[in-house]
CSV table of N, CA and C in Angstrom, one decimal:
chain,number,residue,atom,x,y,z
A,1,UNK,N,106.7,117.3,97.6
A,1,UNK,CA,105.7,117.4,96.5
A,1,UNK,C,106.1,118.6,95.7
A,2,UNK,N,106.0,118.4,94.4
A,2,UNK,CA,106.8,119.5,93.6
A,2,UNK,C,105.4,119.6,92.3
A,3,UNK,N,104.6,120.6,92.4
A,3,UNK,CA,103.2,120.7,91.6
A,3,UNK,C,103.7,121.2,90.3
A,4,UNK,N,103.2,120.3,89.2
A,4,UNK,CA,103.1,120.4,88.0
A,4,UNK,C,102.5,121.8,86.9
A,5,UNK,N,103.4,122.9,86.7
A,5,UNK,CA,103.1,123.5,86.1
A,5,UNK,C,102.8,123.7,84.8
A,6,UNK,N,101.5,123.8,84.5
A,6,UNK,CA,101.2,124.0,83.1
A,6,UNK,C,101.3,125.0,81.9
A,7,UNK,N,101.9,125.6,81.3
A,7,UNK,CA,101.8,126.5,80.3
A,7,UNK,C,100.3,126.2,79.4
A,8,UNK,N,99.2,127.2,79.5
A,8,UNK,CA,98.6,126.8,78.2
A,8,UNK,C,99.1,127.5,77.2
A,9,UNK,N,98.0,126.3,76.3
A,9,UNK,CA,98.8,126.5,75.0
A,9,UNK,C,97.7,127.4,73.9
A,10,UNK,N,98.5,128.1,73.2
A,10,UNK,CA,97.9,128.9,72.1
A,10,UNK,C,97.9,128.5,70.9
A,11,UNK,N,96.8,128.2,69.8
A,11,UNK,CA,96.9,127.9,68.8
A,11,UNK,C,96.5,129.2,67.8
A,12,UNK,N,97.3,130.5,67.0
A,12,UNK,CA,96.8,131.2,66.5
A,12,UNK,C,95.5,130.8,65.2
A,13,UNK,N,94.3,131.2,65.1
A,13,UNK,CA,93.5,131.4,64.4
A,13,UNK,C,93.4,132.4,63.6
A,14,UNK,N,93.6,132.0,62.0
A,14,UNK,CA,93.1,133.1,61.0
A,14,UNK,C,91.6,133.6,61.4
A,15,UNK,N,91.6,135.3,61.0
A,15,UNK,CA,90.2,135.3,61.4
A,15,UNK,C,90.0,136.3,60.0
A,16,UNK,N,89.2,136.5,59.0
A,16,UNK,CA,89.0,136.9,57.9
A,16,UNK,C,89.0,138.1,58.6
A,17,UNK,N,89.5,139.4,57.6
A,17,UNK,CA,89.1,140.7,58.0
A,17,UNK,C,87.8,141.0,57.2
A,18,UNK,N,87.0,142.1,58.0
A,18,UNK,CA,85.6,142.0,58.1
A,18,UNK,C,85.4,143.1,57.0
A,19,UNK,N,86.2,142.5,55.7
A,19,UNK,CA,86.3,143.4,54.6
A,19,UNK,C,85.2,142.8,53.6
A,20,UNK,N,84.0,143.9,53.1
A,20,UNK,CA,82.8,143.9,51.8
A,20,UNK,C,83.1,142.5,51.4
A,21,UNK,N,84.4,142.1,51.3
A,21,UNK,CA,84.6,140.7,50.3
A,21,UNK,C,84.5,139.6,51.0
A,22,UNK,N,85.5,139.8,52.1
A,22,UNK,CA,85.1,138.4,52.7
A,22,UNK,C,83.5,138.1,53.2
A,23,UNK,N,82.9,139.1,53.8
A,23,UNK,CA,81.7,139.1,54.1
A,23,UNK,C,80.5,138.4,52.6
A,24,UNK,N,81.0,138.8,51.2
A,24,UNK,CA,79.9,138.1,50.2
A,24,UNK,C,80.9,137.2,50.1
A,25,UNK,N,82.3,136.5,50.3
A,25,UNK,CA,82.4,135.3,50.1
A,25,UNK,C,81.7,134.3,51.3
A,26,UNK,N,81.6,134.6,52.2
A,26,UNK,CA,81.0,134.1,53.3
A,26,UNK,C,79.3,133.9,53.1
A,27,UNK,N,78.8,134.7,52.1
A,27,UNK,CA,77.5,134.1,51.8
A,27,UNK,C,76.9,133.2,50.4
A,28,UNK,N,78.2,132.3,50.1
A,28,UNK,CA,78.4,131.6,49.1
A,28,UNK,C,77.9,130.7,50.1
A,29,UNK,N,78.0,129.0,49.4
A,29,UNK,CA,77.4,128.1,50.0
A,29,UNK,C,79.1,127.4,50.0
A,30,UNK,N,79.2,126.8,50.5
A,30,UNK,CA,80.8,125.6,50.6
A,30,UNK,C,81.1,125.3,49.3
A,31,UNK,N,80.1,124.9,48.6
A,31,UNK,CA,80.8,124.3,47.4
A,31,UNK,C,81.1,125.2,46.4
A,32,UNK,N,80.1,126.5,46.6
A,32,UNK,CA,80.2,127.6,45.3
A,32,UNK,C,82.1,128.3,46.3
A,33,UNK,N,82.0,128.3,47.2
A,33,UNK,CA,83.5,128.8,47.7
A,33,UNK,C,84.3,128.2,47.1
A,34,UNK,N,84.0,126.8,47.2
A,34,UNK,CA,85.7,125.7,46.6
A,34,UNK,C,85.3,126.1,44.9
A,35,UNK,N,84.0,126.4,44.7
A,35,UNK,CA,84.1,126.4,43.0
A,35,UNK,C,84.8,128.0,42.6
A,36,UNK,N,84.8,129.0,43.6
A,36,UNK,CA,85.3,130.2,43.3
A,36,UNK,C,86.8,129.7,43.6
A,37,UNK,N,87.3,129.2,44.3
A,37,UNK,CA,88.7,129.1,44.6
A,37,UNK,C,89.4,128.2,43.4
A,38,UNK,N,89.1,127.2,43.0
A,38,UNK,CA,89.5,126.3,41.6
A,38,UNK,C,89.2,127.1,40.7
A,39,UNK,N,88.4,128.0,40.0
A,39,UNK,CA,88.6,128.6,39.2
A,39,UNK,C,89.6,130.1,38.9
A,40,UNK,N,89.9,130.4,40.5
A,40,UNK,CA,90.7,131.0,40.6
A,40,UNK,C,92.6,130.6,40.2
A,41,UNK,N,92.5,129.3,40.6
A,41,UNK,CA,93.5,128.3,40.9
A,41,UNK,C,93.8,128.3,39.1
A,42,UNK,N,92.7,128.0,38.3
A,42,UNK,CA,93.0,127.8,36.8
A,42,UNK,C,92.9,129.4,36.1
A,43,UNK,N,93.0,130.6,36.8
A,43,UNK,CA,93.3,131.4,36.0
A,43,UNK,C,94.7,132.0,36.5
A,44,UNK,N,95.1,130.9,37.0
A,44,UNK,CA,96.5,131.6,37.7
A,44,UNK,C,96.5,132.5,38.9
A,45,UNK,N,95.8,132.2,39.7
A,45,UNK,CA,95.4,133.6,40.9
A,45,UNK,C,95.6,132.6,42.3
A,46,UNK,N,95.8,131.8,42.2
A,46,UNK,CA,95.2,131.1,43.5
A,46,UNK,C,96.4,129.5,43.6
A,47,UNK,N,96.8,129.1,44.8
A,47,UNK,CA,97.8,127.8,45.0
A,47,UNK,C,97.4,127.6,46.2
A,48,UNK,N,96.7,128.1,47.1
A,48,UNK,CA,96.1,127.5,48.2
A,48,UNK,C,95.1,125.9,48.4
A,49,UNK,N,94.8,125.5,49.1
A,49,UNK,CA,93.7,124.1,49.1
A,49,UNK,C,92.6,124.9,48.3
A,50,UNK,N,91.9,123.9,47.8
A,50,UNK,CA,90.2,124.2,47.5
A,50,UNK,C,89.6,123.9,48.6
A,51,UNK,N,89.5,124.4,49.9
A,51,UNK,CA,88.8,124.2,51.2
A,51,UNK,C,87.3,125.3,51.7
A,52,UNK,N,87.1,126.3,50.4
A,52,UNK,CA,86.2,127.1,50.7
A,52,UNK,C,86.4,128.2,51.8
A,53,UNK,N,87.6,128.4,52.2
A,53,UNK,CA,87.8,129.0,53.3
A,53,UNK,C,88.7,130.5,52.8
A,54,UNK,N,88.0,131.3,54.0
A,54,UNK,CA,88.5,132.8,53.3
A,54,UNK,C,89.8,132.8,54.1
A,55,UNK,N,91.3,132.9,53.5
A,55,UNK,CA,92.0,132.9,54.3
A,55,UNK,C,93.1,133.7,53.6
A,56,UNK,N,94.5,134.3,53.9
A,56,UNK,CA,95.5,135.2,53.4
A,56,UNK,C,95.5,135.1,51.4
A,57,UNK,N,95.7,133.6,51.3
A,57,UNK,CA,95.7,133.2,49.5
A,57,UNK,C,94.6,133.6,49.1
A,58,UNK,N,93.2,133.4,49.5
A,58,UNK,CA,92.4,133.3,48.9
A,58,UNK,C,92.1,135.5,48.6
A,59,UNK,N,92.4,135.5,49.6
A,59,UNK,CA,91.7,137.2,49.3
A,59,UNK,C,93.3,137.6,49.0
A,60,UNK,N,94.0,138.0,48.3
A,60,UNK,CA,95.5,137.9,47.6
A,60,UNK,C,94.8,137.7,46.1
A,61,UNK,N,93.9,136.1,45.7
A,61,UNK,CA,94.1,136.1,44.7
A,61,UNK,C,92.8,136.9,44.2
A,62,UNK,N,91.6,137.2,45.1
A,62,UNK,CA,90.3,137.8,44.8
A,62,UNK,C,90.9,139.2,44.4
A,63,UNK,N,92.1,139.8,45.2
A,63,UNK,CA,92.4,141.2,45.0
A,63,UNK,C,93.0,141.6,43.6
A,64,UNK,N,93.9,140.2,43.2
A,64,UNK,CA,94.5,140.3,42.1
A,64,UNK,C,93.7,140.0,41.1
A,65,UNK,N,92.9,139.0,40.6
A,65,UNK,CA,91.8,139.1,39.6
A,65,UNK,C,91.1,139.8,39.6
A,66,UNK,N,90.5,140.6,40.7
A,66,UNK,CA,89.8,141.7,40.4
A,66,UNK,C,90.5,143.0,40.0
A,67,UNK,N,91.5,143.6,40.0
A,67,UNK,CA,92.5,144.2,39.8
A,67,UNK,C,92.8,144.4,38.7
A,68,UNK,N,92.9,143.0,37.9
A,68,UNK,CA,93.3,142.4,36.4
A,68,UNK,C,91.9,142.7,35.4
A,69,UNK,N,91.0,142.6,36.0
A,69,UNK,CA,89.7,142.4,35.2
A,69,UNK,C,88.9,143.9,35.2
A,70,UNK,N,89.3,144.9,36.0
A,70,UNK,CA,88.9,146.3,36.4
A,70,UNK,C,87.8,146.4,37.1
A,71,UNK,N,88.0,145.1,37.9
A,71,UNK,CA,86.8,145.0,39.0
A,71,UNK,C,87.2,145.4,40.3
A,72,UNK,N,88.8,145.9,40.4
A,72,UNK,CA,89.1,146.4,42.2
A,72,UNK,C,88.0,147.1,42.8
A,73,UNK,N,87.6,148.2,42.1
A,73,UNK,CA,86.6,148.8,43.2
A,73,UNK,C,86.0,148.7,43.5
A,74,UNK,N,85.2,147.5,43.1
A,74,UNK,CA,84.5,147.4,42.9
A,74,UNK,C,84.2,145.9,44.8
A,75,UNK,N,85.4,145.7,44.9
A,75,UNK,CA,85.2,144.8,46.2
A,75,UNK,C,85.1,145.8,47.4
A,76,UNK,N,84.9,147.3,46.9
A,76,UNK,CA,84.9,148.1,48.1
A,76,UNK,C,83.4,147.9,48.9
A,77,UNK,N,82.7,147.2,48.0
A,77,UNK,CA,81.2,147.1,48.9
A,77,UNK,C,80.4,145.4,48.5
A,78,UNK,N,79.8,145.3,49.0
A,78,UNK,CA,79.4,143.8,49.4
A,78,UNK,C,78.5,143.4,47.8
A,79,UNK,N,77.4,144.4,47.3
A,79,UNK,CA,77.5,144.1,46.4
A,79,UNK,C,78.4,143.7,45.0
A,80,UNK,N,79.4,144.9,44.9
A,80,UNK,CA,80.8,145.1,43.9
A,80,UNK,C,81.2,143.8,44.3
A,81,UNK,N,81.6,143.1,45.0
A,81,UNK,CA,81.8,141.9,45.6
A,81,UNK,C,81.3,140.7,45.0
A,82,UNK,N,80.1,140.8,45.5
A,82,UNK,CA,78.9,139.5,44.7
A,82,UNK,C,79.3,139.6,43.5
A,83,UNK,N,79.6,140.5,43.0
A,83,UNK,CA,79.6,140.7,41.3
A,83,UNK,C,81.1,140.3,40.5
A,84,UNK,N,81.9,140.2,41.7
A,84,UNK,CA,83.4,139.7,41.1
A,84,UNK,C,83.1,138.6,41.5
A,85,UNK,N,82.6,138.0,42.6
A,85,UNK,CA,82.4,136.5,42.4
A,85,UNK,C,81.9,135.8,41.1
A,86,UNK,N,80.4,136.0,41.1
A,86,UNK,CA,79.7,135.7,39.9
A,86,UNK,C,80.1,135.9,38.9
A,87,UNK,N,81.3,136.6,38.5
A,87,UNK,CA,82.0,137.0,37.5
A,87,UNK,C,82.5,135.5,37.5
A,88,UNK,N,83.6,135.4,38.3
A,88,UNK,CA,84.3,134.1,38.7
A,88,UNK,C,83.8,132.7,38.5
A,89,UNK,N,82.6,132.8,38.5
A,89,UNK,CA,81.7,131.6,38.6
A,89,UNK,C,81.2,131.3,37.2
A,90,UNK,N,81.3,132.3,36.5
A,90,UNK,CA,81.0,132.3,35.2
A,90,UNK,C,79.7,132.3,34.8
């Protein structure tokens, strides 16, 4: 009898860093996420899915529009945050 050794298996999970921004994108609703990500997509900021999901592209392109717009420091706090969204949202 020769017992069957298993390796488990690992699947890495993106986990947002628990940065002002991701925290007010996370209190968007799903669809205002996918509508902040497609309008990010049409200002040139964004080539990720429109999946609503805070993930490496998506805060890449929130850094760089806000950056462009003189809103960076504005993602240093949850409100400054809310406020580049809603910017985004139009």
């Amino acid at each position: 009898y020769s017992p069957t050794v298993r390796q488990p298996t690992y699947t890495p999970v993106y986990r947002a860093p628990a940065t002002p921004a991701a925290q007010a994108f996370a209190d968007y609703s799903p669809a205002m996420r996918r509508a902040i990500q497609a309008n990010l997509r049409a200002y040139g900021y964004y080539t990720g899915a429109i999946d609503g999901v805070w993930g490496p592209r998506t805060y890449r392109a929130v850094q760089a529009y806000a950056q462009r717009t003189g809103m960076g420091a504005d993602l240093d706090s949850f409100r400054g945050s809310l406020g580049v969204f809603d910017n985004l949202m139009g």
